[in-house]
Tab-separated table of C-alpha atoms and ligand atoms in Angstrom:
chain	number	residue	atom	x	y	z
A	1	MET	CA	-82.744	-117.122	-70.156
A	2	SER	CA	-84.777	-115.841	-67.230
A	3	HIS	CA	-86.000	-118.864	-65.301
A	4	GLN	CA	-88.383	-118.528	-62.410
A	5	LEU	CA	-86.141	-119.160	-59.416
A	6	GLY	CA	-87.061	-121.100	-56.299
A	7	THR	CA	-88.378	-119.179	-53.283
A	8	LEU	CA	-87.562	-119.475	-49.588
A	9	GLU	CA	-91.098	-120.642	-48.847
A	10	GLU	CA	-90.679	-123.659	-51.105
A	11	LEU	CA	-87.941	-124.987	-48.847
A	12	PRO	CA	-88.881	-127.242	-45.921
A	13	LEU	CA	-88.994	-125.354	-42.636
A	14	ASP	CA	-86.543	-127.699	-40.890
A	15	TYR	CA	-84.020	-127.157	-43.713
A	16	ARG	CA	-84.388	-123.344	-43.515
A	17	ASN	CA	-84.032	-123.402	-39.739
A	18	THR	CA	-80.895	-125.524	-39.936
A	19	LEU	CA	-79.396	-123.126	-42.494
A	20	THR	CA	-80.171	-120.198	-40.193
A	21	ASP	CA	-78.623	-121.978	-37.203
A	22	LEU	CA	-75.425	-122.425	-39.198
A	23	ASN	CA	-75.434	-118.830	-40.574
A	24	LEU	CA	-76.108	-119.986	-44.113
A	25	VAL	CA	-78.415	-118.342	-46.659
A	26	PRO	CA	-79.490	-119.799	-50.009
A	27	LEU	CA	-78.592	-117.459	-52.860
A	28	TRP	CA	-81.251	-118.389	-55.402
A	29	PRO	CA	-84.291	-116.780	-53.715
A	30	ALA	CA	-82.364	-113.468	-53.557
A	31	LEU	CA	-80.379	-113.686	-56.804
A	32	ARG	CA	-82.702	-111.535	-58.905
A	33	SER	CA	-82.719	-108.773	-56.328
A	34	PHE	CA	-78.913	-108.760	-56.119
A	35	LEU	CA	-78.638	-108.843	-59.913
A	36	PRO	CA	-81.770	-107.457	-61.545
A	37	TYR	CA	-81.846	-107.599	-65.331
A	38	GLY	CA	-80.773	-104.477	-67.226
A	39	ARG	CA	-80.885	-101.826	-64.512
A	40	PRO	CA	-79.986	-101.833	-60.825
A	41	THR	CA	-82.586	-101.675	-58.089
A	42	ARG	CA	-82.278	-98.235	-56.515
A	43	ALA	CA	-83.536	-96.996	-53.183
A	44	CYS	CA	-82.218	-93.523	-54.004
A	45	GLU	CA	-84.768	-91.123	-55.471
A	46	PRO	CA	-84.229	-87.725	-57.094
A	47	MET	CA	-84.303	-84.921	-54.524
A	48	LEU	CA	-84.112	-81.126	-54.596
A	49	TRP	CA	-83.086	-78.737	-51.803
A	50	ARG	CA	-83.807	-75.037	-52.405
A	51	TYR	CA	-81.364	-72.645	-50.798
A	52	GLU	CA	-84.165	-70.238	-49.820
A	53	ASP	CA	-85.627	-73.043	-47.667
A	54	VAL	CA	-82.331	-74.025	-46.036
A	55	ARG	CA	-80.726	-70.599	-45.539
A	56	PRO	CA	-83.035	-69.256	-42.791
A	57	LEU	CA	-82.620	-72.493	-40.812
A	58	LEU	CA	-78.857	-72.376	-41.208
A	59	MET	CA	-78.793	-68.742	-40.007
A	60	ARG	CA	-80.940	-69.791	-37.045
A	61	ALA	CA	-78.417	-72.549	-36.260
A	62	GLY	CA	-75.876	-69.694	-36.102
A	63	ASP	CA	-77.923	-68.120	-33.279
A	64	LEU	CA	-78.842	-71.364	-31.534
A	65	THR	CA	-75.522	-73.182	-31.511
A	66	PRO	CA	-72.178	-71.498	-30.848
A	67	ILE	CA	-69.381	-72.814	-33.051
A	68	GLU	CA	-67.631	-74.338	-30.012
A	69	LYS	CA	-70.671	-76.561	-29.505
A	70	ALA	CA	-70.789	-77.610	-33.154
A	71	GLU	CA	-67.152	-77.729	-34.393
A	72	ARG	CA	-68.772	-77.738	-37.850
A	73	ARG	CA	-72.116	-75.892	-37.994
A	74	VAL	CA	-73.784	-77.893	-40.728
A	75	LEU	CA	-77.268	-78.825	-41.875
A	76	ILE	CA	-76.997	-82.133	-43.727
A	77	LEU	CA	-78.882	-82.487	-47.022
A	78	ALA	CA	-80.224	-85.966	-46.288
A	79	ASN	CA	-82.149	-87.753	-49.014
A	80	PRO	CA	-85.296	-89.184	-47.362
A	81	SER	CA	-85.311	-92.150	-49.769
A	82	LEU	CA	-82.016	-93.281	-48.182
A	83	ASP	CA	-82.956	-92.981	-44.475
A	84	LEU	CA	-82.280	-89.532	-42.993
A	85	ALA	CA	-80.049	-90.876	-40.218
A	86	THR	CA	-77.482	-92.221	-42.684
A	87	ALA	CA	-76.684	-88.706	-43.993
A	88	ARG	CA	-76.660	-89.540	-47.670
A	89	ALA	CA	-77.730	-87.435	-50.654
A	90	THR	CA	-76.912	-90.375	-52.941
A	91	PRO	CA	-75.551	-93.825	-51.997
A	92	THR	CA	-71.968	-92.475	-51.982
A	93	ILE	CA	-72.282	-88.702	-51.571
A	94	TYR	CA	-72.717	-86.800	-48.290
A	95	LEU	CA	-73.810	-83.156	-48.604
A	96	GLY	CA	-74.126	-80.429	-46.014
A	97	LEU	CA	-74.448	-76.647	-45.924
A	98	GLN	CA	-71.974	-75.172	-43.457
A	99	LEU	CA	-72.181	-71.727	-41.826
A	100	ILE	CA	-69.294	-69.829	-40.304
A	101	ASN	CA	-69.795	-66.346	-38.853
A	102	PRO	CA	-67.157	-63.590	-38.638
A	103	GLY	CA	-64.408	-64.346	-36.139
A	104	GLU	CA	-65.393	-67.995	-35.749
A	105	THR	CA	-63.023	-70.883	-36.345
A	106	ALA	CA	-63.734	-74.535	-37.072
A	107	PRO	CA	-60.845	-76.399	-35.433
A	108	ASN	CA	-58.068	-78.337	-37.108
A	109	HIS	CA	-58.626	-82.027	-37.806
A	110	ARG	CA	-58.016	-84.706	-40.392
A	111	HIS	CA	-60.005	-87.767	-41.313
A	112	SER	CA	-60.180	-90.738	-43.630
A	113	PRO	CA	-63.062	-89.488	-45.823
A	114	SER	CA	-62.163	-86.855	-48.431
A	115	ALA	CA	-64.116	-83.608	-48.539
A	116	ILE	CA	-64.610	-80.621	-50.782
A	117	ARG	CA	-66.107	-77.212	-50.086
A	118	PHE	CA	-68.020	-75.309	-52.756
A	119	VAL	CA	-68.605	-71.717	-51.679
A	120	VAL	CA	-72.246	-70.568	-51.765
A	121	GLU	CA	-72.110	-67.055	-50.277
A	122	GLY	CA	-70.077	-64.550	-48.287
A	123	GLU	CA	-66.598	-63.114	-48.260
A	124	GLY	CA	-63.635	-63.468	-45.951
A	125	GLY	CA	-63.866	-67.204	-45.287
A	126	PHE	CA	-60.823	-69.429	-45.702
A	127	THR	CA	-59.755	-73.030	-45.238
A	128	MET	CA	-56.231	-73.953	-44.139
A	129	VAL	CA	-55.021	-77.249	-45.614
A	130	GLU	CA	-51.632	-78.486	-44.387
A	131	GLY	CA	-50.480	-74.891	-43.797
A	132	GLU	CA	-51.771	-73.544	-47.133
A	133	ARG	CA	-54.329	-70.764	-46.703
A	134	LEU	CA	-57.091	-71.140	-49.300
A	135	PRO	CA	-59.345	-68.075	-49.626
A	136	MET	CA	-63.026	-68.818	-50.234
A	137	GLU	CA	-64.997	-66.773	-52.745
A	138	LYS	CA	-68.409	-67.686	-54.127
A	139	GLY	CA	-68.115	-70.619	-56.519
A	140	ASP	CA	-64.582	-71.612	-55.477
A	141	LEU	CA	-63.882	-75.332	-55.099
A	142	ILE	CA	-61.603	-76.207	-52.154
A	143	LEU	CA	-60.232	-79.743	-51.643
A	144	THR	CA	-59.538	-81.295	-48.250
A	145	PRO	CA	-58.364	-84.759	-49.332
A	146	SER	CA	-58.279	-87.837	-47.110
A	147	GLY	CA	-55.727	-87.557	-44.306
A	148	LEU	CA	-54.841	-83.868	-44.767
A	149	TRP	CA	-55.159	-81.405	-41.870
A	150	HIS	CA	-57.841	-78.788	-42.389
A	151	GLU	CA	-59.465	-75.986	-40.407
A	152	HIS	CA	-61.739	-73.086	-41.364
A	153	GLY	CA	-61.783	-69.411	-40.392
A	154	HIS	CA	-63.551	-66.173	-41.276
A	155	THR	CA	-61.902	-62.748	-41.120
A	156	GLY	CA	-64.577	-60.843	-43.102
A	157	SER	CA	-68.037	-59.613	-42.226
A	158	GLY	CA	-71.408	-61.317	-42.704
A	159	PRO	CA	-72.094	-65.033	-42.893
A	160	VAL	CA	-70.034	-67.383	-45.066
A	161	VAL	CA	-71.792	-70.522	-46.318
A	162	TRP	CA	-70.450	-73.385	-48.343
A	163	LEU	CA	-71.609	-76.769	-49.580
A	164	ASP	CA	-69.613	-79.689	-48.146
A	165	ALA	CA	-69.448	-82.865	-50.231
A	166	LEU	CA	-67.762	-85.958	-48.791
A	167	ASP	CA	-67.295	-89.572	-49.777
A	168	LEU	CA	-68.320	-90.316	-46.174
A	169	PRO	CA	-71.169	-92.778	-46.997
A	170	LEU	CA	-68.733	-95.000	-48.860
A	171	VAL	CA	-65.891	-94.752	-46.325
A	172	TYR	CA	-68.352	-95.232	-43.450
A	173	SER	CA	-69.978	-98.256	-45.111
A	174	VAL	CA	-66.597	-99.989	-45.348
A	175	GLU	CA	-66.123	-99.158	-41.629
A	176	ALA	CA	-63.046	-97.055	-42.294
A	177	SER	CA	-64.266	-93.579	-41.260
A	178	TYR	CA	-62.437	-91.851	-38.400
A	179	CYS	CA	-60.955	-88.501	-37.400
A	180	ILE	CA	-57.929	-87.093	-35.519
A	181	GLU	CA	-57.912	-83.679	-33.821
A	182	GLY	CA	-54.859	-81.423	-33.991
A	183	GLU	CA	-53.333	-78.137	-32.838
A	184	ASP	CA	-53.995	-75.044	-34.969
A	185	GLN	CA	-51.884	-75.092	-38.129
A	186	PRO	CA	-49.035	-72.581	-38.430
A	187	ARG	CA	-50.189	-69.573	-40.473
A	188	ASN	CA	-48.270	-68.548	-43.533
A	189	ASN	CA	-49.089	-65.605	-45.755
A	190	ARG	CA	-48.062	-67.172	-49.033
A	191	ALA	CA	-50.504	-67.160	-51.931
A	192	ASP	CA	-52.100	-70.568	-52.485
A	193	SER	CA	-50.962	-72.630	-55.463
A	194	SER	CA	-53.981	-71.613	-57.612
A	195	GLN	CA	-52.551	-68.074	-57.601
A	196	ALA	CA	-48.853	-68.935	-57.605
A	197	THR	CA	-47.407	-72.189	-58.950
A	198	TYR	CA	-50.418	-73.698	-60.763
A	199	ARG	CA	-51.902	-70.463	-62.133
A	200	ARG	CA	-52.441	-71.607	-65.739
A	201	SER	CA	-53.267	-74.971	-67.275
A	202	GLY	CA	-50.390	-76.522	-69.200
A	203	LEU	CA	-47.766	-75.066	-66.864
A	204	GLN	CA	-46.262	-76.401	-63.666
A	205	PRO	CA	-43.111	-75.699	-61.646
A	206	TYR	CA	-40.093	-77.018	-63.572
A	207	ALA	CA	-38.789	-78.878	-60.511
A	208	ALA	CA	-41.990	-80.937	-60.465
A	209	LEU	CA	-40.686	-82.793	-63.553
A	210	ASP	CA	-37.988	-84.423	-61.422
A	211	ARG	CA	-40.082	-85.519	-58.462
A	212	PRO	CA	-42.917	-87.990	-58.106
A	213	VAL	CA	-46.365	-86.759	-59.082
A	214	ASP	CA	-47.955	-84.725	-56.284
A	215	THR	CA	-51.260	-86.307	-55.320
A	216	TYR	CA	-52.856	-82.947	-54.478
A	217	PRO	CA	-50.783	-80.095	-55.958
A	218	LEU	CA	-53.818	-77.812	-56.400
A	219	ARG	CA	-56.364	-77.528	-53.593
A	220	ARG	CA	-58.318	-74.465	-54.712
A	221	TYR	CA	-60.046	-73.969	-58.070
A	222	PRO	CA	-61.224	-70.329	-58.220
A	223	TRP	CA	-64.649	-69.873	-59.815
A	224	ARG	CA	-63.413	-66.752	-61.619
A	225	GLU	CA	-61.022	-68.949	-63.640
A	226	VAL	CA	-63.493	-71.775	-64.216
A	227	LYS	CA	-66.210	-69.404	-65.410
A	228	ALA	CA	-63.766	-67.652	-67.767
A	229	ALA	CA	-62.743	-71.062	-69.169
A	230	LEU	CA	-66.406	-72.033	-69.753
A	231	MET	CA	-67.145	-68.699	-71.451
A	232	ASP	CA	-64.054	-69.049	-73.675
A	233	MET	CA	-65.200	-72.548	-74.558
A	234	ALA	CA	-68.713	-71.236	-75.358
A	235	GLY	CA	-67.195	-68.645	-77.681
A	236	HIS	CA	-65.487	-71.361	-79.739
A	237	ALA	CA	-67.963	-74.248	-79.481
A	238	GLY	CA	-70.611	-75.276	-81.965
A	239	PRO	CA	-74.208	-74.674	-80.839
A	240	HIS	CA	-74.696	-78.331	-79.876
A	241	ASP	CA	-71.388	-78.858	-78.075
A	242	VAL	CA	-71.823	-79.465	-74.347
A	243	LEU	CA	-69.971	-76.903	-72.215
A	244	HIS	CA	-68.649	-79.187	-69.497
A	245	LEU	CA	-65.212	-78.958	-67.826
A	246	ALA	CA	-63.723	-81.438	-65.346
A	247	TYR	CA	-61.704	-80.263	-62.347
A	248	VAL	CA	-58.471	-82.268	-62.548
A	249	ASN	CA	-55.128	-82.705	-60.857
A	250	PRO	CA	-52.874	-80.478	-63.015
A	251	GLU	CA	-49.967	-82.944	-62.816
A	252	THR	CA	-51.903	-85.993	-63.953
A	253	GLY	CA	-54.812	-84.528	-65.915
A	254	ARG	CA	-57.028	-86.992	-64.028
A	255	GLU	CA	-59.753	-86.503	-61.417
A	256	CYS	CA	-58.554	-84.541	-58.394
A	257	LEU	CA	-59.863	-86.910	-55.685
A	258	PRO	CA	-59.978	-90.728	-55.720
A	259	ILE	CA	-63.682	-91.382	-55.091
A	260	LEU	CA	-65.692	-88.296	-55.979
A	261	GLY	CA	-65.346	-86.257	-59.181
A	262	PHE	CA	-66.116	-82.602	-59.816
A	263	SER	CA	-67.048	-80.701	-62.936
A	264	ALA	CA	-68.680	-77.456	-64.057
A	265	LEU	CA	-71.408	-77.218	-66.647
A	266	ALA	CA	-72.599	-74.117	-68.509
A	267	LEU	CA	-76.056	-74.019	-70.100
A	268	ARG	CA	-76.667	-71.397	-72.760
A	269	PRO	CA	-79.948	-69.435	-72.635
A	270	GLY	CA	-82.800	-71.888	-73.345
A	271	GLU	CA	-80.430	-74.883	-73.577
A	272	THR	CA	-81.487	-78.353	-72.400
A	273	TYR	CA	-78.765	-80.691	-71.124
A	274	ALA	CA	-79.839	-84.304	-71.685
A	275	PRO	CA	-76.731	-86.455	-71.319
A	276	LYS	CA	-76.561	-90.225	-71.640
A	277	ARG	CA	-77.633	-92.273	-68.672
A	278	ARG	CA	-74.599	-92.815	-66.407
A	279	SER	CA	-73.853	-95.530	-63.856
A	280	ALA	CA	-72.555	-92.861	-61.437
A	281	SER	CA	-74.764	-91.103	-58.893
A	282	GLN	CA	-74.514	-87.329	-59.025
A	283	VAL	CA	-75.263	-84.032	-57.368
A	284	LEU	CA	-76.037	-80.873	-59.325
A	285	HIS	CA	-75.508	-77.602	-57.461
A	286	VAL	CA	-76.620	-74.383	-59.129
A	287	ILE	CA	-73.965	-71.676	-59.156
A	288	GLU	CA	-75.953	-69.148	-61.193
A	289	GLY	CA	-79.238	-69.195	-63.104
A	290	GLU	CA	-82.621	-70.879	-62.944
A	291	GLY	CA	-84.538	-73.523	-64.798
A	292	ASP	CA	-86.263	-76.888	-64.552
A	293	ALA	CA	-85.118	-80.470	-64.475
A	294	VAL	CA	-86.735	-83.825	-65.036
A	295	ILE	CA	-84.866	-86.589	-63.203
A	296	ASP	CA	-86.298	-90.089	-63.724
A	297	GLY	CA	-89.665	-88.500	-64.480
A	298	ILE	CA	-89.663	-86.247	-61.372
A	299	GLU	CA	-90.035	-82.595	-62.332
A	300	MET	CA	-88.344	-79.872	-60.326
A	301	ARG	CA	-87.608	-76.152	-60.586
A	302	TRP	CA	-84.200	-74.949	-59.587
A	303	GLY	CA	-82.724	-71.544	-58.837
A	304	GLU	CA	-79.457	-70.113	-57.579
A	305	SER	CA	-77.795	-72.371	-54.975
A	306	SER	CA	-80.382	-75.157	-55.343
A	307	THR	CA	-78.916	-78.631	-54.943
A	308	ILE	CA	-80.244	-81.752	-56.701
A	309	ALA	CA	-79.447	-85.403	-55.944
A	310	VAL	CA	-79.422	-87.673	-59.004
A	311	PRO	CA	-79.542	-91.490	-58.542
A	312	THR	CA	-77.327	-93.904	-60.473
A	313	HIS	CA	-78.575	-94.802	-63.970
A	314	ALA	CA	-81.037	-91.859	-63.970
A	315	GLU	CA	-82.573	-90.291	-67.063
A	316	ILE	CA	-81.899	-86.587	-66.765
A	317	GLN	CA	-82.899	-83.396	-68.531
A	318	VAL	CA	-81.838	-80.043	-67.162
A	319	ARG	CA	-83.077	-76.852	-68.812
A	320	ASN	CA	-81.932	-73.255	-68.489
A	321	ASN	CA	-85.208	-71.288	-68.529
A	322	SER	CA	-83.682	-67.898	-69.173
A	323	SER	CA	-83.756	-66.623	-72.748
A	324	THR	CA	-80.922	-64.197	-72.061
A	325	LYS	CA	-78.664	-65.504	-69.269
A	326	MET	CA	-76.245	-68.405	-69.001
A	327	ALA	CA	-76.739	-70.902	-66.174
A	328	PHE	CA	-73.829	-72.613	-64.391
A	329	LEU	CA	-73.921	-75.866	-62.443
A	330	PHE	CA	-71.341	-77.550	-60.238
A	331	VAL	CA	-71.467	-81.348	-60.548
A	332	VAL	CA	-70.283	-83.953	-58.030
A	333	ASP	CA	-70.324	-87.636	-58.985
A	334	ASP	CA	-68.815	-90.941	-57.938
A	335	ALA	CA	-67.483	-91.720	-61.418
A	336	PRO	CA	-63.783	-91.681	-60.320
A	337	MET	CA	-64.473	-94.575	-57.930
A	338	GLN	CA	-66.543	-96.429	-60.526
A	339	ARG	CA	-63.865	-95.950	-63.218
A	340	LYS	CA	-61.141	-97.273	-60.920
A	341	LEU	CA	-63.244	-100.279	-59.992
A	342	GLY	CA	-64.058	-100.941	-63.636
A	343	PHE	CA	-67.845	-100.559	-63.692
A	344	TYR	CA	-68.397	-96.987	-64.872
A	345	GLU	CA	-70.718	-96.923	-67.889
A	346	GLU	CA	-72.746	-94.566	-70.049
A	347	PHE	CA	-75.767	-95.880	-71.923
B	1	1HN	C1	-65.914	-82.312	-41.868
B	1	1HN	O1	-64.655	-82.574	-41.508
B	1	1HN	C2	-66.274	-81.038	-42.225
B	1	1HN	O2	-64.071	-80.166	-42.034
B	1	1HN	C3	-67.573	-80.776	-42.602
B	1	1HN	O3	-65.663	-78.783	-42.431
B	1	1HN	C4	-68.512	-81.762	-42.611
B	1	1HN	C5	-69.138	-84.048	-42.217
B	1	1HN	C6	-68.818	-85.302	-41.824
B	1	1HN	C7	-67.529	-85.614	-41.468
B	1	1HN	C8	-66.545	-84.649	-41.470
B	1	1HN	C9	-65.260	-79.933	-42.226
B	1	1HN	C10	-68.181	-83.055	-42.232
B	1	1HN	C11	-66.874	-83.351	-41.848
């Protein structure tokens, strides 16, 4: 039963002062705010960034700041409800839009947070991860897991932009975030594993059966393949089936990174996606299409390359406004962490 709990002010001042002197705090005045009934207290509010607002400023950063002075030329998508300086889109998810111009390189390093890149525009960009060259085409998902060397380059023409998502807020909050710089990685001209050894789902190199599971066997998920899989699914699904595919480790069938999870969602013309409330916080990034969303009562209009932050436990409705075209969204969430820790829920 919900009793009215005692407040700090009810306690004698000398008692409170003695507690403070001894670094002690009474729980009961704060208990309800630590454990509110039914739903968590959330500082995080829904937030939308439109690419047409960010792009000119990112291009200007390209003129203002040479890559050598930036290492990573990024504008962070910071949710103002979470304090801009803490670089969070949601409590666990860092987001940034990164620009690399032709001929530029972002030097080799590795760090404790895990990152992904989701390509927004341009051709000729690539990320090297532990010697594997991963080409970047619009919509491709590239993994740079915790502890793995990674550097970026651009051998094409015109700007290349991608969305970075990192579990940095979580790793930083447990005071475990750090980085090591390294020499350039040796170049090899082999095709990456998305084109060679892990080309089709359900198949893996035979030799992999006799060695321990590879934590990160596939580090690039080409959008061409993901889109084809969603369209094949649409062709066989009932009209009310949700077209939602998870990016997984092909050897385990489970999420491809430990903390953040990634998935792709297709909305048919006119379709509204109104999933159950989830305990995970999320980010929705528009790959193609346009529409509206209502997130915890906040209405927003999204278009190509818009990015939306969704708090934990949010009520969400996302609608494809086109009567003729499909819309495609890339989803980042912290459900893998919550599942591992045993508190992931849908309501
Ligand atoms: C990082 O390593 C990259 O490698 C981008 O491109 C953004 C933000 C915070 C910490 C590390 C990159 C990052 C980052």
